[in-house]
Amino acid sequence: MNAVEQPELGEYGHAGDDHVVPFQVGDLDTRGRVVQMGPELDAILSRHAYPQPVSRLLAEVVVLVALLGTSLKFNGKFIVQTKTDGPVDMLVADLTVPGSLRAYARFDETRLDVAVAAGETKPEQLLGNGVLALTIDQGPQTQRYQGIVALDGASLEDVARTYFRQSEQIPTDIRLAAGQQVLPGGNEIWRAGGIVAQFLPDAPERMRMGDLPGGDGDEIDPEAAIDDAWQEARLLVGTVEDLELLDPTVGSERLLNRLFHEHGVRVYEGVELKDDCSCSRKKIETVLTSLSDDERAESVEEGQIKVRCEFCSTEYAFDPAQFAGAD
Ligand SMILES: [Zn+2]
């Protein structure tokens, strides 16, 4: 694309960093969301100060929860969690409607050092085998909805595609990217981005997805069964480069314009994302009250009960006397 054709940033709107931008491509019966994350993501990751490969993985999980959680039409929480047997054995990110995000990772330092020294830092190598769980939690009075997919040596993108195929039966494509940007002066900040596109035609029979390779219908060409419109949308999403998802001078709207301008793309008002943990002194007080004296005694350090929020590392201190005889 030459300079004449390249629209100015902002010409098609510019929600900016940390806004999920919903879109619709009329000609292709495709809907989706795009996000570029900057300062809010950097705040979440910097606070934890995890080793770089761990932060990168967690950044992708944050983008995934941002893209999927902002589709919720009711109050609640969307949780993405991995549980695997690799050096990084747990990644958790959740979004509380409309756009409050938090996240943390758990990893084995020794195993991570060994993996990094051996150059085995691909996501599938750090995660290992296990599961990815997507949970929708609408509060204590309602049933939790949970979908679980195997995470066996696949990237988070691949696993998300599998999830939508198996659990939602909606043809879905997704791209995720995360990386560090060097600012003038040498400081590095985390950025990440992603796009999710779903094929939602009026006629449900057009949503056929073909057979998985190795499935029962091996003799059928899996591509042949896919609707032309979705074929085109998927092809276009497949051209999205990591840099386009990370570079703030590209912007979500300009990326959408590049992908879909020939097919009538419309952009809707974005959802603002915030580094905003839902922990509070009161909530932790409630948990401590429900414990026995013995259980509480285990948390006493230097005469105080100290509780650290895993998500945001905020430390809360209480006087043990406050809970005496509470149980
Ligand atoms: Zn917290």
Short mmCIF file of C-alpha atoms and ligand atoms in Angstrom, two decimals:
data_model
loop_
_atom_site.label_atom_id
_atom_site.label_comp_id
_atom_site.label_asym_id
_atom_site.label_seq_id
_atom_site.Cartn_x
_atom_site.Cartn_y
_atom_site.Cartn_z
CA MET A 1 0.00 0.00 0.00
CA ASN A 2 1.52 3.37 -0.94
CA ALA A 3 1.37 6.59 1.02
CA VAL A 4 -1.51 8.02 -1.02
CA GLU A 5 -3.82 5.13 -0.21
CA GLN A 6 -2.82 4.94 3.45
CA PRO A 7 -5.52 6.76 5.45
CA GLU A 8 -4.43 9.03 8.25
CA LEU A 9 -4.68 7.73 11.78
CA GLY A 10 -8.05 8.91 13.02
CA GLU A 11 -9.65 9.23 9.60
CA TYR A 12 -11.87 6.24 10.40
CA GLY A 13 -12.14 7.03 14.10
CA HIS A 14 -9.50 6.23 16.67
CA ALA A 15 -10.58 4.65 19.93
CA GLY A 16 -6.91 4.39 20.88
CA ASP A 17 -5.10 2.02 23.21
CA ASP A 18 -7.01 -0.07 25.74
CA HIS A 19 -10.34 0.12 23.91
CA VAL A 20 -12.04 -2.92 22.42
CA VAL A 21 -13.57 -1.89 19.10
CA PRO A 22 -16.54 -3.97 17.86
CA PHE A 23 -17.04 -4.23 14.12
CA GLN A 24 -19.31 -5.76 11.53
CA VAL A 25 -18.54 -6.65 7.93
CA GLY A 26 -21.92 -6.73 6.17
CA ASP A 27 -20.84 -8.41 2.93
CA LEU A 28 -19.11 -11.22 4.77
CA ASP A 29 -21.71 -11.77 7.53
CA THR A 30 -18.83 -11.40 9.94
CA ARG A 31 -18.69 -9.67 13.28
CA GLY A 32 -15.83 -9.23 15.66
CA ARG A 33 -13.73 -7.09 17.95
CA VAL A 34 -10.24 -5.62 17.76
CA VAL A 35 -8.05 -4.29 20.53
CA GLN A 36 -4.65 -2.70 20.96
CA MET A 37 -3.51 -2.65 24.57
CA GLY A 38 -0.91 -0.29 26.00
CA PRO A 39 -0.70 1.53 29.35
CA GLU A 40 -3.37 -0.51 31.17
CA LEU A 41 -1.72 -3.79 30.17
CA ASP A 42 1.71 -2.45 31.06
CA ALA A 43 0.41 -1.46 34.50
CA ILE A 44 -0.90 -4.99 35.14
CA LEU A 45 2.29 -6.69 33.98
CA SER A 46 4.81 -4.25 35.49
CA ARG A 47 3.32 -4.63 38.93
CA HIS A 48 4.00 -8.36 38.89
CA ALA A 49 7.47 -7.99 37.30
CA TYR A 50 7.43 -11.57 36.01
CA PRO A 51 10.25 -12.86 33.80
CA GLN A 52 9.77 -11.69 30.21
CA PRO A 53 8.47 -15.00 28.74
CA VAL A 54 5.86 -15.25 31.50
CA SER A 55 4.69 -11.67 30.97
CA ARG A 56 4.36 -12.31 27.24
CA LEU A 57 2.13 -15.34 27.80
CA LEU A 58 0.03 -13.52 30.37
CA ALA A 59 -0.34 -10.56 27.99
CA GLU A 60 -1.90 -12.87 25.40
CA VAL A 61 -4.31 -14.24 27.98
CA VAL A 62 -5.28 -10.67 28.94
CA VAL A 63 -6.00 -9.86 25.28
CA LEU A 64 -8.04 -13.04 24.96
CA VAL A 65 -10.16 -12.21 28.01
CA ALA A 66 -10.58 -8.62 26.77
CA LEU A 67 -11.75 -9.73 23.32
CA LEU A 68 -14.14 -12.38 24.61
CA GLY A 69 -15.31 -10.77 27.87
CA THR A 70 -16.42 -7.54 26.21
CA SER A 71 -19.08 -9.50 24.33
CA LEU A 72 -21.01 -10.11 27.56
CA LYS A 73 -24.34 -8.30 27.53
CA PHE A 74 -24.98 -8.52 31.26
CA ASN A 75 -23.17 -7.79 34.49
CA GLY A 76 -20.72 -10.47 35.38
CA LYS A 77 -17.25 -11.74 35.00
CA PHE A 78 -15.44 -13.57 32.23
CA ILE A 79 -12.47 -15.68 33.33
CA VAL A 80 -9.77 -17.29 31.20
CA GLN A 81 -7.50 -19.72 33.00
CA THR A 82 -4.85 -22.22 31.97
CA LYS A 83 -3.80 -25.19 34.08
CA THR A 84 -0.88 -27.09 32.60
CA ASP A 85 2.15 -29.20 33.49
CA GLY A 86 4.86 -26.94 32.02
CA PRO A 87 7.14 -24.40 33.75
CA VAL A 88 4.28 -21.84 33.60
CA ASP A 89 1.56 -23.93 35.19
CA MET A 90 -1.19 -21.35 35.61
CA LEU A 91 -2.31 -18.15 33.89
CA VAL A 92 -5.45 -16.35 35.00
CA ALA A 93 -7.08 -13.22 33.65
CA ASP A 94 -10.57 -11.94 34.26
CA LEU A 95 -12.74 -9.13 33.01
CA THR A 96 -15.53 -7.66 35.10
CA VAL A 97 -18.15 -5.98 32.92
CA PRO A 98 -17.72 -3.51 31.35
CA GLY A 99 -13.93 -3.41 31.20
CA SER A 100 -12.12 -4.03 34.52
CA LEU A 101 -9.14 -6.31 33.97
CA ARG A 102 -6.75 -8.17 36.24
CA ALA A 103 -4.37 -11.08 35.77
CA TYR A 104 -1.64 -13.16 37.34
CA ALA A 105 0.63 -16.09 36.52
CA ARG A 106 2.12 -18.95 38.49
CA PHE A 107 5.39 -20.55 37.42
CA ASP A 108 8.26 -22.70 38.68
CA GLU A 109 11.36 -20.51 38.70
CA THR A 110 13.85 -23.37 38.38
CA ARG A 111 12.02 -25.05 35.53
CA LEU A 112 11.55 -21.70 33.80
CA ASP A 113 15.29 -20.94 34.05
CA VAL A 114 16.09 -24.36 32.57
CA ALA A 115 13.63 -23.80 29.71
CA VAL A 116 14.95 -20.30 28.97
CA ALA A 117 18.58 -21.51 29.06
CA ALA A 118 17.65 -24.24 26.56
CA GLY A 119 15.87 -21.71 24.32
CA GLU A 120 12.55 -23.48 24.87
CA THR A 121 10.40 -20.39 25.28
CA LYS A 122 7.66 -20.99 22.72
CA PRO A 123 4.23 -20.73 24.39
CA GLU A 124 3.55 -24.42 23.90
CA GLN A 125 6.90 -25.30 25.52
CA LEU A 126 6.34 -23.08 28.55
CA LEU A 127 2.74 -24.15 29.07
CA GLY A 128 3.03 -27.87 28.38
CA ASN A 129 -0.09 -30.02 28.41
CA GLY A 130 -3.28 -29.25 30.25
CA VAL A 131 -6.45 -27.28 29.81
CA LEU A 132 -7.78 -23.84 29.04
CA ALA A 133 -11.01 -22.97 30.84
CA LEU A 134 -13.34 -20.13 29.92
CA THR A 135 -15.84 -19.26 32.62
CA ILE A 136 -18.75 -16.86 32.71
CA ASP A 137 -19.75 -15.91 36.23
CA GLN A 138 -22.92 -13.85 36.61
CA GLY A 139 -22.85 -13.78 40.39
CA PRO A 140 -23.72 -16.02 43.34
CA GLN A 141 -27.39 -16.50 42.40
CA THR A 142 -26.67 -17.94 38.98
CA GLN A 143 -25.13 -21.00 37.40
CA ARG A 144 -21.55 -20.66 36.26
CA TYR A 145 -20.97 -21.51 32.65
CA GLN A 146 -17.65 -23.16 31.91
CA GLY A 147 -16.08 -24.40 28.70
CA ILE A 148 -12.89 -26.42 28.83
CA VAL A 149 -10.54 -27.29 25.97
CA ALA A 150 -7.31 -29.26 25.89
CA LEU A 151 -4.15 -27.19 25.64
CA ASP A 152 -1.79 -29.80 24.31
CA GLY A 153 1.18 -28.21 22.65
CA ALA A 154 -0.93 -25.63 20.88
CA SER A 155 -0.79 -21.84 20.91
CA LEU A 156 -3.47 -19.88 22.76
CA GLU A 157 -4.84 -18.77 19.39
CA ASP A 158 -5.27 -22.36 18.26
CA VAL A 159 -6.90 -23.33 21.51
CA ALA A 160 -9.33 -20.41 21.33
CA ARG A 161 -10.32 -21.47 17.79
CA THR A 162 -10.89 -25.02 19.02
CA TYR A 163 -12.97 -23.72 21.91
CA PHE A 164 -15.35 -21.84 19.61
CA ARG A 165 -15.57 -24.75 17.23
CA GLN A 166 -16.38 -27.30 19.93
CA SER A 167 -18.30 -25.32 22.52
CA GLU A 168 -20.00 -22.53 20.63
CA GLN A 169 -20.32 -24.06 17.16
CA ILE A 170 -19.51 -20.66 15.67
CA PRO A 171 -16.87 -20.38 12.96
CA THR A 172 -14.29 -18.15 14.65
CA ASP A 173 -10.84 -16.89 13.85
CA ILE A 174 -8.59 -15.13 16.29
CA ARG A 175 -5.16 -13.50 16.30
CA LEU A 176 -3.18 -12.48 19.37
CA ALA A 177 0.18 -10.74 19.71
CA ALA A 178 2.24 -9.34 22.58
CA GLY A 179 5.58 -7.64 22.79
CA GLN A 180 7.67 -4.92 24.37
CA GLN A 181 8.07 -1.49 22.84
CA VAL A 182 11.21 0.51 23.53
CA LEU A 183 10.38 4.13 24.31
CA PRO A 184 12.71 7.04 23.60
CA GLY A 185 15.01 7.01 26.62
CA GLY A 186 15.22 3.23 26.67
CA ASN A 187 12.28 2.29 28.91
CA GLU A 188 10.34 -0.73 27.72
CA ILE A 189 6.59 -1.02 27.95
CA TRP A 190 4.33 -3.95 27.24
CA ARG A 191 1.90 -3.81 24.36
CA ALA A 192 -0.45 -6.43 22.99
CA GLY A 193 -3.29 -6.70 20.57
CA GLY A 194 -5.76 -9.05 19.03
CA ILE A 195 -8.66 -9.53 16.69
CA VAL A 196 -11.54 -11.98 16.86
CA ALA A 197 -13.86 -12.55 13.90
CA GLN A 198 -16.97 -14.72 13.86
CA PHE A 199 -19.16 -15.86 11.00
CA LEU A 200 -22.79 -15.18 11.90
CA PRO A 201 -24.98 -15.45 8.79
CA ASP A 202 -28.79 -15.24 8.98
CA ALA A 203 -29.04 -18.73 7.54
CA PRO A 204 -27.54 -21.11 10.09
CA GLU A 205 -26.82 -23.80 7.51
CA ARG A 206 -24.11 -21.55 6.11
CA MET A 207 -22.19 -21.93 9.38
CA ARG A 208 -21.01 -25.44 8.48
CA MET A 209 -17.39 -25.76 9.45
CA GLY A 210 -16.17 -28.81 7.55
CA ASP A 211 -14.53 -31.75 9.22
CA LEU A 212 -11.48 -31.51 11.39
CA PRO A 213 -8.45 -33.17 9.85
CA GLY A 214 -8.45 -36.76 11.08
CA GLY A 215 -12.18 -36.62 11.86
CA ASP A 216 -14.80 -39.06 10.63
CA GLY A 217 -15.21 -37.29 7.31
CA ASP A 218 -11.62 -37.64 6.15
CA GLU A 219 -12.59 -38.14 2.52
CA ILE A 220 -14.36 -34.73 2.46
CA ASP A 221 -12.11 -31.77 1.75
CA PRO A 222 -12.59 -29.70 4.95
CA GLU A 223 -12.08 -26.43 3.06
CA ALA A 224 -14.64 -27.25 0.37
CA ALA A 225 -17.51 -27.19 2.86
CA ILE A 226 -16.75 -23.72 4.18
CA ASP A 227 -18.94 -20.81 3.06
CA ASP A 228 -17.24 -18.46 0.59
CA ALA A 229 -17.91 -15.37 2.72
CA TRP A 230 -16.30 -16.93 5.77
CA GLN A 231 -13.46 -18.27 3.63
CA GLU A 232 -12.73 -14.68 2.56
CA ALA A 233 -13.04 -13.24 6.09
CA ARG A 234 -10.69 -15.90 7.45
CA LEU A 235 -8.21 -15.29 4.66
CA LEU A 236 -8.15 -11.57 5.47
CA VAL A 237 -7.78 -12.10 9.23
CA GLY A 238 -4.92 -14.46 8.39
CA THR A 239 -3.00 -11.55 6.84
CA VAL A 240 -2.91 -9.62 10.14
CA GLU A 241 0.70 -9.26 11.23
CA ASP A 242 1.84 -9.10 14.84
CA LEU A 243 3.21 -5.60 14.27
CA GLU A 244 -0.20 -4.34 13.14
CA LEU A 245 -1.69 -5.52 16.42
CA LEU A 246 1.08 -3.91 18.48
CA ASP A 247 1.94 -0.66 16.68
CA PRO A 248 -0.05 2.26 18.15
CA THR A 249 0.31 4.20 14.88
CA VAL A 250 -1.77 1.55 13.11
CA GLY A 251 -4.82 1.70 15.37
CA SER A 252 -7.76 -0.71 15.42
CA GLU A 253 -9.87 1.23 12.92
CA ARG A 254 -7.13 1.60 10.34
CA LEU A 255 -6.39 -2.12 10.61
CA LEU A 256 -10.08 -2.90 10.03
CA ASN A 257 -10.11 -0.56 7.08
CA ARG A 258 -7.11 -2.29 5.57
CA LEU A 259 -8.72 -5.70 6.01
CA PHE A 260 -12.32 -5.10 5.12
CA HIS A 261 -12.83 -1.77 3.30
CA GLU A 262 -13.99 -3.58 0.14
CA HIS A 263 -16.62 -5.49 2.10
CA GLY A 264 -18.39 -2.70 3.96
CA VAL A 265 -16.93 -2.63 7.46
CA ARG A 266 -18.73 -0.71 10.21
CA VAL A 267 -17.17 0.17 13.52
CA TYR A 268 -19.12 0.58 16.78
CA GLU A 269 -18.37 2.43 19.99
CA GLY A 270 -15.48 0.91 21.89
CA VAL A 271 -15.34 -0.52 25.40
CA GLU A 272 -12.69 1.02 27.62
CA LEU A 273 -10.38 -1.39 29.42
CA LYS A 274 -8.96 -0.61 32.85
CA ASP A 275 -6.34 -2.09 35.13
CA ASP A 276 -8.82 -2.47 37.97
CA CYS A 277 -8.69 -5.31 40.49
CA SER A 278 -11.91 -6.02 42.35
CA CYS A 279 -10.19 -6.93 45.62
CA SER A 280 -11.00 -4.85 48.69
CA ARG A 281 -10.29 -4.75 52.40
CA LYS A 282 -13.91 -5.62 53.07
CA LYS A 283 -13.93 -8.73 50.86
CA ILE A 284 -10.76 -10.06 52.47
CA GLU A 285 -12.18 -9.30 55.91
CA THR A 286 -15.21 -11.45 55.03
CA VAL A 287 -12.96 -14.35 54.00
CA LEU A 288 -10.85 -14.06 57.16
CA THR A 289 -13.99 -14.00 59.32
CA SER A 290 -15.07 -17.31 57.78
CA LEU A 291 -11.80 -19.04 58.77
CA SER A 292 -11.08 -20.77 62.06
CA ASP A 293 -8.73 -19.25 64.65
CA ASP A 294 -6.12 -21.86 63.71
CA GLU A 295 -6.35 -21.05 60.01
CA ARG A 296 -6.04 -17.36 60.72
CA ALA A 297 -3.07 -17.98 63.01
CA GLU A 298 -1.18 -19.38 60.01
CA SER A 299 -1.29 -15.99 58.30
CA VAL A 300 0.05 -14.03 61.25
CA GLU A 301 3.39 -12.32 60.61
CA GLU A 302 4.95 -9.96 63.16
CA GLY A 303 1.70 -9.73 65.04
CA GLN A 304 -0.43 -8.96 61.99
CA ILE A 305 -2.50 -11.00 59.56
CA LYS A 306 -1.09 -10.16 56.16
CA VAL A 307 -2.93 -11.05 52.98
CA ARG A 308 -1.61 -10.26 49.54
CA CYS A 309 -3.97 -10.16 46.56
CA GLU A 310 -2.55 -12.53 43.93
CA PHE A 311 -4.01 -10.45 41.12
CA CYS A 312 -2.70 -7.00 41.96
CA SER A 313 -0.16 -7.63 44.75
CA THR A 314 -1.91 -5.19 47.10
CA GLU A 315 -1.12 -6.17 50.68
CA TYR A 316 -3.79 -5.95 53.36
CA ALA A 317 -2.86 -6.07 57.06
CA PHE A 318 -5.27 -6.84 59.91
CA ASP A 319 -5.00 -7.02 63.69
CA PRO A 320 -5.72 -10.67 64.71
CA ALA A 321 -7.67 -9.41 67.74
CA GLN A 322 -10.31 -8.06 65.35
CA PHE A 323 -11.39 -11.64 64.53
CA ALA A 324 -11.16 -13.16 68.00
CA GLY A 325 -14.13 -15.50 68.53
CA ALA A 326 -15.51 -14.80 65.08
CA ASP A 327 -16.00 -18.45 64.16
ZN ZN B 1 -6.33 -7.14 43.97
#
